[in-house]
PDB file of C-alpha atoms in Angstrom:
ATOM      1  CA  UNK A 819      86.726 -59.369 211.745  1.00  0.00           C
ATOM      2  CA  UNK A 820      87.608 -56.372 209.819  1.00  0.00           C
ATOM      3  CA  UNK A 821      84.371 -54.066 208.770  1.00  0.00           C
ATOM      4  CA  UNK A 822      85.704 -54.630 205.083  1.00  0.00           C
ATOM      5  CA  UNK A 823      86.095 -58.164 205.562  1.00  0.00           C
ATOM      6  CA  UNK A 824      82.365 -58.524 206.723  1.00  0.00           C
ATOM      7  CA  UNK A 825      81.521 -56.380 203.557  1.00  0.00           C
ATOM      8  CA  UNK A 826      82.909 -58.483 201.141  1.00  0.00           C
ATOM      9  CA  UNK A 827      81.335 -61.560 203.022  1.00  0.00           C
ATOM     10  CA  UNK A 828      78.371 -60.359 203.656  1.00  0.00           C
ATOM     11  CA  UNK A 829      77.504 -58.335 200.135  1.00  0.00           C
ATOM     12  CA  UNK A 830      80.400 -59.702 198.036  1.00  0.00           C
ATOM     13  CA  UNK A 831      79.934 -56.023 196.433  1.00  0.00           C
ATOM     14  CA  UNK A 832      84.567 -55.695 196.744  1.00  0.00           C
ATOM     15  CA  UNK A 833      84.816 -59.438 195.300  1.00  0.00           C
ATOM     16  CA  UNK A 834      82.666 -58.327 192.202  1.00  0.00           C
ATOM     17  CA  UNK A 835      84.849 -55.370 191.906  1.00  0.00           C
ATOM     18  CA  UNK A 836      88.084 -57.440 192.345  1.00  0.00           C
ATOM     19  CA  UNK A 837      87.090 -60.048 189.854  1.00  0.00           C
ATOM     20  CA  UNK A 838      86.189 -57.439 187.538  1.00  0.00           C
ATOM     21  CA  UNK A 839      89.747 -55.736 188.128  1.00  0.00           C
ATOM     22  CA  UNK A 840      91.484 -58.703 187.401  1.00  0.00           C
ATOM     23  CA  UNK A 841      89.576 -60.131 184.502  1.00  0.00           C
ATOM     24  CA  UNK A 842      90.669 -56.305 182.740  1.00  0.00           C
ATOM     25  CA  UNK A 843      93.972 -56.472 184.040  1.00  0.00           C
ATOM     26  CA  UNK A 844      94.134 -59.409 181.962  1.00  0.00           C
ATOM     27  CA  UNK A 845      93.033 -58.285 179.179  1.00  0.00           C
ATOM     28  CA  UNK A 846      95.410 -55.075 179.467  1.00  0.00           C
ATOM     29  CA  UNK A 847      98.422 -57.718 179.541  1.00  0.00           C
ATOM     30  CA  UNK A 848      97.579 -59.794 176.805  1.00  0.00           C
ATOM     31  CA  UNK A 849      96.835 -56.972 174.900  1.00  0.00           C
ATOM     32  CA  UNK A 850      99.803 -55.348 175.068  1.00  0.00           C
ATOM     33  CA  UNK A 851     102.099 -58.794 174.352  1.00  0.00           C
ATOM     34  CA  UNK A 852      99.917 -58.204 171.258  1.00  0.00           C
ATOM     35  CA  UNK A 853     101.446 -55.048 170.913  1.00  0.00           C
ATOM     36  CA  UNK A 854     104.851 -56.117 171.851  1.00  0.00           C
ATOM     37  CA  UNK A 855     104.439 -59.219 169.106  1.00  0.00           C
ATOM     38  CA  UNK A 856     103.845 -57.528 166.404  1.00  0.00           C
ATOM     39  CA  UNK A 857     107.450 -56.586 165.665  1.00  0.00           C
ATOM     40  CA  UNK A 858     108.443 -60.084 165.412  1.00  0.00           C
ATOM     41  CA  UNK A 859     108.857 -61.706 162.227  1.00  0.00           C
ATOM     42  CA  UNK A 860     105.668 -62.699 160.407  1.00  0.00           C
ATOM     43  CA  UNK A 861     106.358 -66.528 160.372  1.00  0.00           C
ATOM     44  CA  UNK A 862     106.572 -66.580 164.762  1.00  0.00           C
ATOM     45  CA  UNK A 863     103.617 -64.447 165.119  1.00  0.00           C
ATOM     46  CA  UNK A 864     100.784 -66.903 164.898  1.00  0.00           C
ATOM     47  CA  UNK A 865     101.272 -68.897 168.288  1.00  0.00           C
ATOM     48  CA  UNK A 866     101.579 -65.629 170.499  1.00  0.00           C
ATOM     49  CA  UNK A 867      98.812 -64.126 168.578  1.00  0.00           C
ATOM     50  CA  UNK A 868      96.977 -67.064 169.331  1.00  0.00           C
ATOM     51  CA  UNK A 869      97.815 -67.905 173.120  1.00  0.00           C
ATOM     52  CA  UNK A 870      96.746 -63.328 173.409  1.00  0.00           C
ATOM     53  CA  UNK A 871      93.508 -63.756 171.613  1.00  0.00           C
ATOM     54  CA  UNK A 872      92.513 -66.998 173.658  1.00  0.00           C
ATOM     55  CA  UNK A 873      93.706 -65.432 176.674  1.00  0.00           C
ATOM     56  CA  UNK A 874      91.627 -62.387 175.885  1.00  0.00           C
ATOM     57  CA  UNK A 875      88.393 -64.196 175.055  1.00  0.00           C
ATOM     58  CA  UNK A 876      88.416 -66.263 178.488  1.00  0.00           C
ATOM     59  CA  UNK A 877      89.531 -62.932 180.446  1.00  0.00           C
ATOM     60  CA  UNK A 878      86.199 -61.318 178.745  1.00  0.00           C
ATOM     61  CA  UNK A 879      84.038 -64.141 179.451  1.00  0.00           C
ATOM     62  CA  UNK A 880      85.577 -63.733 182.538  1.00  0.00           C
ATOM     63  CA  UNK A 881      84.288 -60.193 182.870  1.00  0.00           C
ATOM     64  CA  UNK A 882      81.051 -60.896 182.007  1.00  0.00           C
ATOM     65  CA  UNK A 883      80.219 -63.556 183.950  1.00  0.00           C
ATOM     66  CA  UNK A 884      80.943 -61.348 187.101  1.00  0.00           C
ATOM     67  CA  UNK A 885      78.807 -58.993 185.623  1.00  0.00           C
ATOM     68  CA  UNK A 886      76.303 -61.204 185.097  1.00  0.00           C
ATOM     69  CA  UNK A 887      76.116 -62.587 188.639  1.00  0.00           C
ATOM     70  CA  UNK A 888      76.526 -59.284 190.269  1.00  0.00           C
ATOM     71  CA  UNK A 889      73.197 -57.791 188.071  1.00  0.00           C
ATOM     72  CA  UNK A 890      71.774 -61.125 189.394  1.00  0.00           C
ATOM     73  CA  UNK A 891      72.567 -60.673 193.097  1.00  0.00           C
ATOM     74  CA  UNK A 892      74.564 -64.157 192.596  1.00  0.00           C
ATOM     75  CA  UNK A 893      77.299 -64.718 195.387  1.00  0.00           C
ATOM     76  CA  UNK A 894      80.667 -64.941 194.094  1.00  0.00           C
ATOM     77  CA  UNK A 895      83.306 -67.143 196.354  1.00  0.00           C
ATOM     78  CA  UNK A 896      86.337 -66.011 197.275  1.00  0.00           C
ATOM     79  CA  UNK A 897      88.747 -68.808 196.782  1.00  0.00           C
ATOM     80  CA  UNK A 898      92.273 -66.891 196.813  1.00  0.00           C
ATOM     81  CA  UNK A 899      93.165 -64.209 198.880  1.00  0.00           C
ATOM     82  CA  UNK A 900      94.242 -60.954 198.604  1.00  0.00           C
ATOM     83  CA  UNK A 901      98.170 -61.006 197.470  1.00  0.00           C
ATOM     84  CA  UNK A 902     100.324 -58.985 200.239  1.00  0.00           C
ATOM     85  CA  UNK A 903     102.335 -55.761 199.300  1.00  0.00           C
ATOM     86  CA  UNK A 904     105.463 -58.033 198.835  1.00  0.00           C
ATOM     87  CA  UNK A 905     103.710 -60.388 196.547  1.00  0.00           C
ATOM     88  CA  UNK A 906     102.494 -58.116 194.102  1.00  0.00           C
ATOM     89  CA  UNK A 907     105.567 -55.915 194.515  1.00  0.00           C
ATOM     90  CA  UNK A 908     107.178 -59.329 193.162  1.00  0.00           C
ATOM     91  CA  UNK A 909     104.899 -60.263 190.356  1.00  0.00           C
ATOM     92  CA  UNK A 910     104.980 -56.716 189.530  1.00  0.00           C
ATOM     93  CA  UNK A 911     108.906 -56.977 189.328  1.00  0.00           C
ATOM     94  CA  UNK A 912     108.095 -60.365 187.235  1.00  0.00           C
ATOM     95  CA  UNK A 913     106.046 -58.825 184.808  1.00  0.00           C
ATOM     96  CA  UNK A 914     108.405 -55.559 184.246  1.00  0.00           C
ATOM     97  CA  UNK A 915     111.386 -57.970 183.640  1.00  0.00           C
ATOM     98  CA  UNK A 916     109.288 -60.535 181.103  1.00  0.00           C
ATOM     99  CA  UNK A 917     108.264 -57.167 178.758  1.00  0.00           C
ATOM    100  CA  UNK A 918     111.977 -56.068 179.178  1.00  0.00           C
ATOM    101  CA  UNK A 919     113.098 -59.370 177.718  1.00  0.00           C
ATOM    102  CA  UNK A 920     110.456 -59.361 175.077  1.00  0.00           C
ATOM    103  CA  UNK A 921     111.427 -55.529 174.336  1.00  0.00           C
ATOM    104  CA  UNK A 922     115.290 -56.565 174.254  1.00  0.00           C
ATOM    105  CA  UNK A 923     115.067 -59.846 171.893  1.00  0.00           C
ATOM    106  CA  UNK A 924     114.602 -57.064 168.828  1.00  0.00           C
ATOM    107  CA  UNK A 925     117.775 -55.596 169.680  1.00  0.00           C
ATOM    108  CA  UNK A 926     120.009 -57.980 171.332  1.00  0.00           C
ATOM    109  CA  UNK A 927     118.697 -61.207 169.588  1.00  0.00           C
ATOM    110  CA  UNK A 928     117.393 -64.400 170.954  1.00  0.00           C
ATOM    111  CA  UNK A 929     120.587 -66.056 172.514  1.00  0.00           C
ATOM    112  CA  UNK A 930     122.096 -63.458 174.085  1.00  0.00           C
ATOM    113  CA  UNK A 931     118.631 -61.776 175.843  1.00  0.00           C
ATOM    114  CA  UNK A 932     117.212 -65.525 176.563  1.00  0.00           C
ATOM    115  CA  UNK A 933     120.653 -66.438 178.202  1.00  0.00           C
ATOM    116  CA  UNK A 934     120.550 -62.870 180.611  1.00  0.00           C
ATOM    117  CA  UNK A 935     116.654 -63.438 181.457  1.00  0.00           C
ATOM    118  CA  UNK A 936     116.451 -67.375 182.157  1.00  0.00           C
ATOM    119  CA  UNK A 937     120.140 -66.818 184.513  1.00  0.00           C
ATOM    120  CA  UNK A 938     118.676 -63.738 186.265  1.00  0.00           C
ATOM    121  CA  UNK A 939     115.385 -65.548 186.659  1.00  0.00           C
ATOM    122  CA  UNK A 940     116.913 -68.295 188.132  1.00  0.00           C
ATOM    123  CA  UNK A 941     119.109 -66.840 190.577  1.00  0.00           C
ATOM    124  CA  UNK A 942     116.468 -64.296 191.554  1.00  0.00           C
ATOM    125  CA  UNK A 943     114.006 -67.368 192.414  1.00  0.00           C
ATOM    126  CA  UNK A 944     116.591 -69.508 193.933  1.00  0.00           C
ATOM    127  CA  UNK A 945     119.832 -68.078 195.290  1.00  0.00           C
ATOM    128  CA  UNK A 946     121.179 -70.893 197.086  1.00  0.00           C
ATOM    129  CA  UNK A 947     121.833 -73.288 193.329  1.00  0.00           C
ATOM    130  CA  UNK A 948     125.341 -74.039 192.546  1.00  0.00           C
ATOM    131  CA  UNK A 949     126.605 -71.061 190.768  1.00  0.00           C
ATOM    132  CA  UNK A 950     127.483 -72.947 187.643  1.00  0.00           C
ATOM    133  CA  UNK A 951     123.866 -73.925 187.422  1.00  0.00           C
ATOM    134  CA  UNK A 952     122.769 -70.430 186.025  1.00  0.00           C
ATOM    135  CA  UNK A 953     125.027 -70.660 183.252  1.00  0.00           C
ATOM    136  CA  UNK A 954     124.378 -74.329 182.549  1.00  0.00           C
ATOM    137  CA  UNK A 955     120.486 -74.055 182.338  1.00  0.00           C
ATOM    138  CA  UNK A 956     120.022 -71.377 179.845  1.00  0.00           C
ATOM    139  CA  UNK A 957     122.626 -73.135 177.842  1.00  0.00           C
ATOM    140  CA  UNK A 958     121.348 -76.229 177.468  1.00  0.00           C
ATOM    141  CA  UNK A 959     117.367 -74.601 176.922  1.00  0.00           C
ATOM    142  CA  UNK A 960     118.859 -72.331 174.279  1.00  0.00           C
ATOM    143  CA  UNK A 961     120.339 -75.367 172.702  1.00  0.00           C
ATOM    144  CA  UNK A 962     117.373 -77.605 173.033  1.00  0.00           C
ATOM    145  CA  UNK A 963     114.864 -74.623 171.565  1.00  0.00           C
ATOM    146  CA  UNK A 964     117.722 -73.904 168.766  1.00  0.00           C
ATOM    147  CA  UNK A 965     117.643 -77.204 167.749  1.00  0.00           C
ATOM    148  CA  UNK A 966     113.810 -77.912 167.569  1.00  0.00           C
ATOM    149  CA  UNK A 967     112.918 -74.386 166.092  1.00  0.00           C
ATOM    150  CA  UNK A 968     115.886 -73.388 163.511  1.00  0.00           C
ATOM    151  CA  UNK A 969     117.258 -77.000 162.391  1.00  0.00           C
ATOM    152  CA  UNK A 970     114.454 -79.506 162.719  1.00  0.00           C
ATOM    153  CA  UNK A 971     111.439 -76.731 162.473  1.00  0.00           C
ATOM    154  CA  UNK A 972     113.012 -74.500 160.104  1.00  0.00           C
ATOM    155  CA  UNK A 973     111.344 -71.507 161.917  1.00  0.00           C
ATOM    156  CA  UNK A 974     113.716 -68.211 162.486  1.00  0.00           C
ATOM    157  CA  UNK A 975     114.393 -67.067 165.833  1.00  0.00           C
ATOM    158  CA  UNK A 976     115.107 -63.341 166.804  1.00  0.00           C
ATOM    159  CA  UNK A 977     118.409 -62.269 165.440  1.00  0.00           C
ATOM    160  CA  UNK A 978     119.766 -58.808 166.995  1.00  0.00           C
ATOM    161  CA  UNK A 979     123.169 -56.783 166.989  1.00  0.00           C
ATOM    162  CA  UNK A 980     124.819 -59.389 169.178  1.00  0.00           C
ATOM    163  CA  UNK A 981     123.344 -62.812 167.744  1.00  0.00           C
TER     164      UNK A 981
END
């Protein structure tokens, strides 16, 4: 058993401080897609403002709950690990790629920067599909989404220079 291991059995003083990390680095996230949202056209805004401000709320809660129980002396568990180097460097790598999309759908427009992220995605997360399956997947979701939102919904999707 590692000494810091035994500390954060024993006292649980490093899972307070993780949960409390976490619950603010939620918070920082959905705060900025709040940031990042507010370019897009009044008429989409509502759900992401929505699905941010819930996910803020619960993230504060969050924070104060851990709070709460660490003023109390109240042991925390600790049901999930600690992520390895190569698991945050890959969430990391997730989360730099989804703000890249959300930053690119102003310029390039909604069909052309959902078709790039969905067929990098893929292959990224699963090398070994048929190759024609990374074309044929973001195809047939930005058909599906372009017929439920623009024809039957009548809402707009992101137009850029290219679409």
């Amino acid at each position: 058993v590692l000494r810091g291991d035994f500390i954060l059995k024993k006292e649980g003083i490093g899972l307070y401080k993780r949960e409390k990390m976490a619950a603010a680095f939620w918070i920082i996230i959905f705060a900025i897609f709040v940031g990042l949202t507010g370019g897009v056209n009044e008429k989409c805004r509502s759900f992401p403002y929505f699905v941010c401000a819930i996910g803020i709320v619960f993230s504060a809660l969050q924070f104060a709950n851990v709070c709460f129980k660490e003023k109390k002396n109240i042991p925390i568990d600790d049901p999930i690990p600690s992520m390895s180097r190569e698991q945050l460097g890959t969430v990391a790598l997730a989360l730099f790629f989804s703000f890249a999309y959300i930053g690119l759908i102003r310029i390039l427009g909604y069909f052309v920067t959902t078709f790039i992220f969905i067929a990098g995605f893929s292959y990224w997360q699963n090398k070994n599909q048929k190759k024609s399956w990374y074309i044929l997947v973001p195809v047939i979701m930005i058909v599906i989404v372009f017929l439920a939102f623009k024809l039957m919904l009548n809402v707009p999707l992101p137009s850029g220079l290219l679409i």
